[in-house]
Amino acid sequence: MTGARRDAARERHQLLAVATAFLTLFSIVGFAFYGLPFFYDFFVRELGWTRAQVTSGNALARLVIGPLFGFFAGVIVDRFGPRRLMLVGILFAGIAPIGLGGTTTLLAFYTFYLMNALGYVVGGPLPNQVMLSRWFDAGRGKAMGIAYLGIGVGGALVPLLAHALTQALGWRQALQLLGVLMIVIAFPLALLVREPEAASKPGPAGAAPAAGGSILDVLRQPAFYLLALGSMASIGAVGGMTQNLKLFFAMDRAMPQGAVAELISLVLVGSIAGRLLMGWLADRWPKKRVMLLVYLIVAVTIPLLWAAPSPAMLRAAAVLFGVGLGGDYMIIPLMAAELFGLQRMGRVMGIVLTADGVSEAVVPMAVAALRDRASSYGPGFALLVALAVLGAVAVSLLPRRAAAPA
């Protein structure tokens, strides 16, 4: 094969990889992660559960699945490639809402949330981040940004679609139909995408060498723990907010379901702009600076969502929070690739995403429990602001590049 034909074939595979990641993230994260909280208040009203109970499904599932499977999923991706895990993850993630739509007990609720969490771990951000990082060198930030638009597009559509389906079919059938759609949308391209070649060259200039990399080399570096702490804190802040938004708007502020769906959709529309903007900036600015910007946006907008003085200000706050939300999830793997190279990225992100999953599990339930106890979301939202600030402090201490291991 000539060089020109080889380059053209590689470009086709790169485009297919971006499209696959877009649709997989659209379904597993956009539809499932941001769609399921839309139904929390229905569980509370119909089954008499507390806010802490409806958020505990996500919490317990991530606390069980993340530590058990997160690192091993990273090892499997590094050794066998991301495609196989993605296919399994899509099926698990799609079956979970189908089961949740019929559940009436906490045991069944937890069981299907475990399935949802397993789908997220093995089919969501981890394999897609590795796949794109291996297919792309130049323009990696742009590719990641485009793929991560799937989360924003799926998340922006799902509250509007869920509201329309609930009005037409009832909330239980609406939830089940969303699960079917997830599989139909994501599975076909995941079958067709080609496994990327294992990374065999160094990452960006100055990054740690890729060849022969041991995860122990990474674990000896303070930069790893700063990245993990900053990521956990900020992911906890955005997760705590998104998991409680529907409960806050629909029950505490007694807003109509349609208006709540519009606001949540605006958050995810903002996340689309955030992913595009932060992906563009990540190819031009030091990634540390981009992370700081993202974390500060999150810290500033949470109080506005809680106490916006007017509907216009509330909509603006929703969009701005979405910008931070969109940039948050996307910038972490880019920073990890720059600091530690590509050979170990599956293992590095397996650990980081597992830690993030713990934070994303515990913080939303803690916020809901504080609301149940204090009859106000004020203390819980103050906790989220503190976490976002902590994340910014940790990131400010990161080096621009990690030192190569001896």
Short mmCIF file of C-alpha atoms in Angstrom, two decimals, residues 27-28 123 156 163 176 179 181 194 242 256 284 297 301 307 313 326 328 348 360 388 394:
data_model
loop_
_atom_site.label_atom_id
_atom_site.label_comp_id
_atom_site.label_asym_id
_atom_site.label_seq_id
_atom_site.Cartn_x
_atom_site.Cartn_y
_atom_site.Cartn_z
CA SER A 27 -25.84 6.78 24.72
CA ILE A 28 -23.92 5.58 27.78
CA GLY A 123 -18.14 0.98 27.65
CA ALA A 156 -29.37 17.95 25.91
CA HIS A 163 -40.52 14.58 29.14
CA GLN A 176 -37.63 1.51 29.05
CA GLY A 179 -32.79 1.89 27.09
CA LEU A 181 -32.71 3.49 21.91
CA ARG A 194 -11.20 -0.95 14.01
CA THR A 242 -26.26 17.21 38.01
CA PRO A 256 -43.23 22.46 36.07
CA ARG A 284 -3.24 25.85 22.06
CA ILE A 297 -16.25 28.06 36.12
CA THR A 301 -21.84 28.84 38.67
CA ALA A 307 -30.10 31.38 44.04
CA MET A 313 -30.16 34.59 35.19
CA GLY A 326 -18.40 19.79 29.36
CA ASP A 328 -14.32 18.93 33.01
CA VAL A 348 -3.67 5.49 34.53
CA GLU A 360 -19.27 10.84 41.67
CA ALA A 388 -14.50 22.71 43.00
CA ALA A 394 -4.66 20.68 43.31
#
